[in-house]
GROMACS .gro file of C-alpha atoms in nm:
model
  316
    1MET     CA    1  21.277   9.960  20.198
    2ALA     CA    2  21.247   9.646  20.405
    3LEU     CA    3  20.915   9.465  20.397
    4THR     CA    4  20.744   9.356  20.714
    5VAL     CA    5  20.595   9.012  20.649
    6ASN     CA    6  20.295   8.896  20.849
    7ASN     CA    7  20.340   8.544  20.983
    8ILE     CA    8  20.016   8.352  20.941
    9GLY     CA    9  20.140   8.040  21.112
   10SER     CA   10  20.076   7.946  21.473
   11ASN     CA   11  19.981   8.187  21.750
   12ALA     CA   12  20.338   8.170  21.873
   13GLY     CA   13  20.450   8.338  21.553
   14THR     CA   14  20.637   8.036  21.418
   15ARG     CA   15  20.535   7.765  21.179
   16GLY     CA   16  20.602   7.409  21.292
   17VAL     CA   17  20.840   7.226  21.061
   18PRO     CA   18  20.749   6.857  21.017
   19THR     CA   19  21.015   6.608  21.108
   20ASP     CA   20  21.140   6.338  20.872
   21MET     CA   21  20.928   6.088  21.065
   22ASP     CA   22  20.618   6.307  21.024
   23ASN     CA   23  20.677   6.320  20.650
   24ALA     CA   24  20.741   5.946  20.631
   25MET     CA   25  20.421   5.876  20.819
   26GLU     CA   26  20.210   6.103  20.601
   27ILE     CA   27  20.350   5.967  20.276
   28TYR     CA   28  20.330   5.603  20.384
   29TYR     CA   29  19.977   5.626  20.524
   30GLY     CA   30  19.852   5.818  20.222
   31SER     CA   31  20.003   5.563  19.984
   32VAL     CA   32  19.854   5.273  20.181
   33LEU     CA   33  19.504   5.422  20.176
   34THR     CA   34  19.527   5.504  19.805
   35ALA     CA   35  19.628   5.147  19.721
   36PHE     CA   36  19.367   5.006  19.960
   37GLU     CA   37  19.080   5.204  19.811
   38ARG     CA   38  19.190   5.132  19.455
   39LYS     CA   39  19.211   4.757  19.513
   40ASN     CA   40  18.903   4.710  19.729
   41VAL     CA   41  18.567   4.642  19.560
   42PHE     CA   42  18.323   4.482  19.801
   43LEU     CA   43  18.358   4.695  20.115
   44ASP     CA   44  18.185   5.002  19.973
   45LEU     CA   45  17.897   4.789  19.841
   46VAL     CA   46  17.773   4.653  20.175
   47THR     CA   47  17.650   4.797  20.505
   48THR     CA   48  17.925   4.920  20.740
   49LYS     CA   49  17.899   5.019  21.104
   50SER     CA   50  18.180   5.161  21.319
   51ILE     CA   51  18.201   5.098  21.693
   52ASP     CA   52  18.429   5.251  21.956
   53SER     CA   53  18.467   4.938  22.166
   54GLY     CA   54  18.333   4.588  22.215
   55SER     CA   55  18.367   4.247  22.056
   56SER     CA   56  18.044   4.235  21.856
   57VAL     CA   57  17.761   4.435  21.707
   58SER     CA   58  17.396   4.344  21.756
   59ILE     CA   59  17.169   4.438  21.467
   60PRO     CA   60  16.792   4.402  21.519
   61VAL     CA   61  16.593   4.196  21.272
   62ILE     CA   62  16.219   4.265  21.270
   63GLY     CA   63  15.971   4.042  21.089
   64GLN     CA   64  15.742   4.167  20.815
   65GLY     CA   65  15.376   4.232  20.888
   66SER     CA   66  15.120   4.146  20.621
   67ASP     CA   67  14.759   4.215  20.531
   68ALA     CA   68  14.672   3.879  20.689
   69ASP     CA   69  14.760   4.036  21.026
   70THR     CA   70  14.486   4.299  20.999
   71ASN     CA   71  14.148   4.248  21.166
   72THR     CA   72  13.798   4.386  21.123
   73HIS     CA   73  13.680   4.555  21.437
   74VAL     CA   74  13.348   4.453  21.587
   75PRO     CA   75  13.201   4.720  21.816
   76GLY     CA   76  13.220   4.624  22.181
   77THR     CA   77  13.489   4.357  22.137
   78GLU     CA   78  13.853   4.360  22.241
   79LEU     CA   79  14.122   4.419  21.984
   80THR     CA   80  14.309   4.117  21.850
   81MET     CA   81  14.682   4.160  21.878
   82SER     CA   82  14.914   4.080  21.588
   83ALA     CA   83  15.259   3.939  21.658
   84ILE     CA   84  15.571   4.046  21.470
   85PRO     CA   85  15.886   3.853  21.568
   86VAL     CA   86  16.185   4.062  21.674
   87LYS     CA   87  16.524   3.890  21.662
   88GLU     CA   88  16.885   3.997  21.611
   89ARG     CA   89  17.192   3.910  21.411
   90ILE     CA   90  17.530   3.928  21.582
   91ILE     CA   91  17.836   4.049  21.392
   92ASN     CA   92  18.149   3.941  21.578
   93ILE     CA   93  18.471   4.141  21.551
   94ASP     CA   94  18.759   3.936  21.411
   95ALA     CA   95  19.115   3.937  21.543
   96LEU     CA   96  19.346   4.222  21.447
   97GLU     CA   97  19.490   4.186  21.097
   98TYR     CA   98  19.817   4.362  21.020
   99PHE     CA   99  20.087   4.403  20.758
  100ALA     CA  100  20.432   4.494  20.888
  101LEU     CA  101  20.753   4.592  20.711
  102ALA     CA  102  21.093   4.688  20.847
  103VAL     CA  103  21.312   4.904  20.624
  104ASP     CA  104  21.684   4.904  20.703
  105LYS     CA  105  21.815   5.260  20.709
  106PHE     CA  106  22.144   5.176  20.539
  107GLU     CA  107  21.988   4.956  20.271
  108GLU     CA  108  21.733   5.224  20.189
  109LYS     CA  109  22.013   5.478  20.137
  110VAL     CA  110  22.219   5.241  19.924
  111LEU     CA  111  21.932   5.149  19.691
  112HIS     CA  112  21.919   5.367  19.383
  113PHE     CA  113  21.540   5.356  19.355
  114GLU     CA  114  21.250   5.468  19.575
  115THR     CA  115  21.115   5.189  19.796
  116ARG     CA  116  20.861   5.320  20.044
  117GLY     CA  117  20.598   5.408  19.787
  118GLU     CA  118  20.598   5.056  19.647
  119LEU     CA  119  20.606   4.901  19.994
  120ALA     CA  120  20.304   5.111  20.095
  121LYS     CA  121  20.124   5.003  19.777
  122GLN     CA  122  20.191   4.639  19.856
  123ALA     CA  123  20.064   4.680  20.214
  124GLY     CA  124  19.745   4.853  20.102
  125GLU     CA  125  19.670   4.596  19.834
  126ALA     CA  126  19.738   4.303  20.067
  127LEU     CA  127  19.491   4.434  20.325
  128ALA     CA  128  19.231   4.521  20.060
  129THR     CA  129  19.255   4.170  19.919
  130LYS     CA  130  19.209   4.020  20.266
  131ILE     CA  131  18.893   4.221  20.327
  132ASP     CA  132  18.758   4.171  19.975
  133LYS     CA  133  18.782   3.794  20.006
  134ALA     CA  134  18.616   3.798  20.347
  135VAL     CA  135  18.322   4.015  20.235
  136ALA     CA  136  18.276   3.808  19.918
  137ASN     CA  137  18.266   3.490  20.126
  138ALA     CA  138  18.008   3.646  20.360
  139LEU     CA  139  17.793   3.734  20.057
  140ARG     CA  140  17.815   3.377  19.928
  141LEU     CA  141  17.710   3.249  20.271
  142ALA     CA  142  17.422   3.499  20.276
  143ALA     CA  143  17.287   3.350  19.953
  144GLU     CA  144  17.276   3.013  20.131
  145THR     CA  145  17.140   3.140  20.463
  146SER     CA  146  16.789   3.080  20.593
  147GLY     CA  147  16.578   3.370  20.710
  148THR     CA  148  16.470   3.172  21.015
  149ILE     CA  149  16.624   3.300  21.338
  150GLY     CA  150  16.559   3.127  21.669
  151GLY     CA  151  16.276   2.926  21.518
  152ALA     CA  152  16.096   3.231  21.379
  153ALA     CA  153  16.080   3.302  21.005
  154VAL     CA  154  16.160   3.673  21.028
  155GLN     CA  155  16.335   3.705  20.691
  156LYS     CA  156  16.325   3.550  20.345
  157ASP     CA  157  16.593   3.297  20.253
  158GLY     CA  158  16.891   3.370  20.031
  159THR     CA  159  16.869   3.283  19.661
  160GLU     CA  160  17.065   3.068  19.418
  161VAL     CA  161  17.002   3.081  19.044
  162ASN     CA  162  17.163   2.807  18.835
  163ASN     CA  163  17.223   2.813  18.460
  164ASP     CA  164  17.445   2.534  18.330
  165ALA     CA  165  17.503   2.713  17.999
  166ILE     CA  166  17.726   2.963  18.183
  167GLY     CA  167  17.985   2.689  18.217
  168ALA     CA  168  17.891   2.467  17.922
  169GLY     CA  169  17.821   2.730  17.656
  170ALA     CA  170  17.995   2.666  17.324
  171THR     CA  171  18.127   3.023  17.287
  172PRO     CA  172  18.203   3.320  17.513
  173GLU     CA  173  17.896   3.491  17.368
  174ALA     CA  174  17.675   3.194  17.460
  175LYS     CA  175  17.818   3.191  17.811
  176GLY     CA  176  17.759   3.565  17.843
  177ASP     CA  177  17.401   3.531  17.720
  178ALA     CA  178  17.343   3.257  17.978
  179MET     CA  179  17.480   3.486  18.247
  180ILE     CA  180  17.234   3.755  18.136
  181GLU     CA  181  16.945   3.509  18.161
  182ALA     CA  182  17.057   3.417  18.512
  183VAL     CA  183  17.077   3.784  18.613
  184PHE     CA  184  16.721   3.850  18.499
  185ALA     CA  185  16.602   3.539  18.684
  186ALA     CA  186  16.789   3.650  18.996
  187VAL     CA  187  16.640   3.999  18.987
  188ALA     CA  188  16.290   3.855  18.948
  189ALA     CA  189  16.347   3.617  19.241
  190MET     CA  190  16.484   3.891  19.467
  191GLU     CA  191  16.209   4.138  19.382
  192GLY     CA  192  15.960   3.860  19.451
  193LYS     CA  193  16.103   3.859  19.804
  194ASP     CA  194  16.053   4.236  19.833
  195VAL     CA  195  16.426   4.311  19.828
  196SER     CA  196  16.461   4.686  19.789
  197GLY     CA  197  16.765   4.903  19.735
  198GLU     CA  198  17.016   4.921  19.453
  199LYS     CA  199  17.152   4.584  19.347
  200VAL     CA  200  17.494   4.515  19.197
  201LEU     CA  201  17.654   4.222  19.017
  202VAL     CA  202  18.016   4.129  19.082
  203VAL     CA  203  18.190   3.873  18.860
  204ASP     CA  204  18.549   3.773  18.795
  205PRO     CA  205  18.733   3.917  18.492
  206LEU     CA  206  18.669   3.605  18.279
  207HIS     CA  207  18.292   3.613  18.320
  208TYR     CA  208  18.298   3.991  18.280
  209SER     CA  209  18.459   3.932  17.940
  210TYR     CA  210  18.175   3.692  17.852
  211LEU     CA  211  17.922   3.964  17.933
  212ALA     CA  212  18.118   4.214  17.722
  213GLN     CA  213  18.079   3.977  17.425
  214SER     CA  214  17.711   3.905  17.485
  215LYS     CA  215  17.380   4.069  17.400
  216ALA     CA  216  17.448   4.314  17.684
  217VAL     CA  217  17.656   4.541  17.459
  218ASN     CA  218  17.656   4.667  17.104
  219LYS     CA  219  17.844   4.450  16.858
  220ASP     CA  220  17.963   4.760  16.674
  221ILE     CA  221  18.325   4.873  16.692
  222THR     CA  222  18.239   5.180  16.898
  223SER     CA  223  18.093   5.180  17.248
  224GLY     CA  224  17.726   5.239  17.307
  225ASP     CA  225  17.561   5.361  17.625
  226ASN     CA  226  17.614   5.020  17.786
  227GLY     CA  227  17.965   4.949  17.663
  228GLY     CA  228  18.112   4.802  17.348
  229ILE     CA  229  18.355   4.557  17.193
  230ASN     CA  230  18.621   4.823  17.139
  231LYS     CA  231  18.667   4.884  17.512
  232GLY     CA  232  18.552   4.545  17.638
  233THR     CA  233  18.320   4.703  17.892
  234VAL     CA  234  17.962   4.644  17.997
  235MET     CA  235  17.791   4.878  18.242
  236GLU     CA  236  17.456   4.725  18.338
  237VAL     CA  237  17.237   4.419  18.295
  238ALA     CA  238  16.871   4.424  18.401
  239GLY     CA  239  16.931   4.767  18.555
  240ILE     CA  240  17.212   4.631  18.773
  241ARG     CA  241  17.556   4.787  18.784
  242ILE     CA  242  17.837   4.542  18.706
  243TYR     CA  243  18.173   4.523  18.885
  244LYS     CA  244  18.461   4.283  18.840
  245SER     CA  245  18.689   4.141  19.106
  246ASN     CA  246  18.940   3.858  19.135
  247HIS     CA  247  18.799   3.777  19.479
  248VAL     CA  248  18.442   3.671  19.399
  249GLY     CA  249  18.531   3.311  19.473
  250THR     CA  250  18.439   3.186  19.128
  251GLY     CA  251  18.440   2.808  19.119
  252THR     CA  252  18.361   2.770  19.489
  253ALA     CA  253  18.118   2.482  19.547
  254MET     CA  254  17.790   2.588  19.702
  255THR     CA  255  17.586   2.370  19.937
  256SER     CA  256  17.392   2.261  19.628
  257THR     CA  257  17.728   2.139  19.483
  258LYS     CA  258  17.687   2.394  19.201
  259LEU     CA  259  17.983   2.622  19.126
  260LEU     CA  260  17.971   2.994  19.196
  261LYS     CA  261  17.990   3.222  18.890
  262GLY     CA  262  17.881   3.560  19.023
  263LEU     CA  263  17.715   3.745  19.313
  264ILE     CA  264  17.414   3.975  19.299
  265PHE     CA  265  17.334   4.167  19.615
  266SER     CA  266  17.222   4.491  19.773
  267SER     CA  267  17.399   4.665  20.059
  268GLU     CA  268  17.163   4.503  20.312
  269ALA     CA  269  17.292   4.152  20.243
  270VAL     CA  270  17.601   4.173  20.464
  271ALA     CA  271  17.711   4.399  20.748
  272VAL     CA  272  18.072   4.491  20.825
  273ALA     CA  273  18.153   4.611  21.176
  274LYS     CA  274  18.465   4.827  21.213
  275LEU     CA  275  18.634   4.830  21.550
  276MET     CA  276  18.963   4.968  21.416
  277ASP     CA  277  18.967   5.114  21.067
  278VAL     CA  278  19.272   5.090  20.844
  279THR     CA  279  19.551   5.259  21.039
  280SER     CA  280  19.922   5.300  20.967
  281GLU     CA  281  20.215   5.372  21.194
  282VAL     CA  282  20.579   5.452  21.119
  283ASN     CA  283  20.831   5.412  21.401
  284TYR     CA  284  21.209   5.429  21.398
  285ILE     CA  285  21.370   5.144  21.591
  286PRO     CA  286  21.719   5.262  21.694
  287GLU     CA  287  21.822   4.917  21.819
  288GLN     CA  288  21.774   4.784  21.467
  289LEU     CA  289  21.869   5.097  21.272
  290ALA     CA  290  21.548   5.041  21.082
  291THR     CA  291  21.207   5.195  21.033
  292LEU     CA  292  20.907   4.980  21.126
  293MET     CA  293  20.601   5.044  20.910
  294THR     CA  294  20.278   4.875  21.016
  295THR     CA  295  19.924   4.889  20.886
  296TYR     CA  296  19.637   4.716  21.062
  297PHE     CA  297  19.262   4.691  21.102
  298SER     CA  298  19.001   4.499  21.299
  299TYR     CA  299  18.674   4.429  21.121
  300GLY     CA  300  18.399   4.174  21.159
  301MET     CA  301  18.139   4.072  20.905
  302GLY     CA  302  17.832   3.855  20.880
  303VAL     CA  303  17.498   3.797  20.714
  304LEU     CA  304  17.241   4.072  20.765
  305LYS     CA  305  16.957   4.007  20.519
  306PRO     CA  306  16.985   3.675  20.327
  307ALA     CA  307  16.719   3.762  20.068
  308ALA     CA  308  16.935   4.055  19.955
  309ALA     CA  309  17.200   3.812  19.825
  310CYS     CA  310  17.184   3.579  19.527
  311ALA     CA  311  17.450   3.341  19.396
  312ILE     CA  312  17.462   3.271  19.024
  313THR     CA  313  17.588   2.918  18.966
  314SER     CA  314  17.657   2.655  18.703
  315THR     CA  315  17.728   2.282  18.719
  316THR     CA  316  18.061   2.316  18.539
   0.00000   0.00000   0.00000
């Protein structure tokens, strides 16, 4: 007996079969995004805002009222008005950034190994690195930025905490302990400026290794709740989650001439405006007998709240 099979595809009764180009696009774009998200550290840790069009984003900045602005009412008298400054910070959209590759059809067939997956990985990582460096630089600038806008002190200034033992410590453990001291000092300074929200610390792999050998973790062979020597990990210091990235900008000279060693910040420190998110295209160029694979984005970034950023530095 023949079976009658119900077709659950389209309303027309047929299921669309993807073309080779559709498959290439899906695989390439998916690989790019996977590599991008794996490589990127900073973007998910700051404020992001997407726009449909325009060349900039205006973000309002409103001053902080205080108890000194309150008044005692005297019956029969007019109310005394308090003034809270209202300013704005402008985040300009940068030029389009792209990564383009052309794959020769014949060469791709001749090669005895798969190429597109690796090419997509390289494209995703290149773009992630570009954005990571830009956001890290904006965070460093935030730590050096004044809270005065248009002559009005509407925000608190950024913070820099220096500890020379981070660079001059005799051992990795001593350098890690100095980093811990700086983190606690930074947290105290930021909380003294009423910085709310979850804070994070991002350091390069070398200084992360110092922390993993410091008082921050157990010195036993096995890992404790905050990491251990056996895995070389450390999770938190002073209640702050720790991340590592090659793009912190370690060694960059600050305005104070001190050298950057790490960045502590909350998401409010920097804003990233997205005009065009990471997008990939795959197009066959018959005149070249090649496939053009492009990935691009258009972001802009800038300081949002200086007090929410702190640079940890050392003289050496």
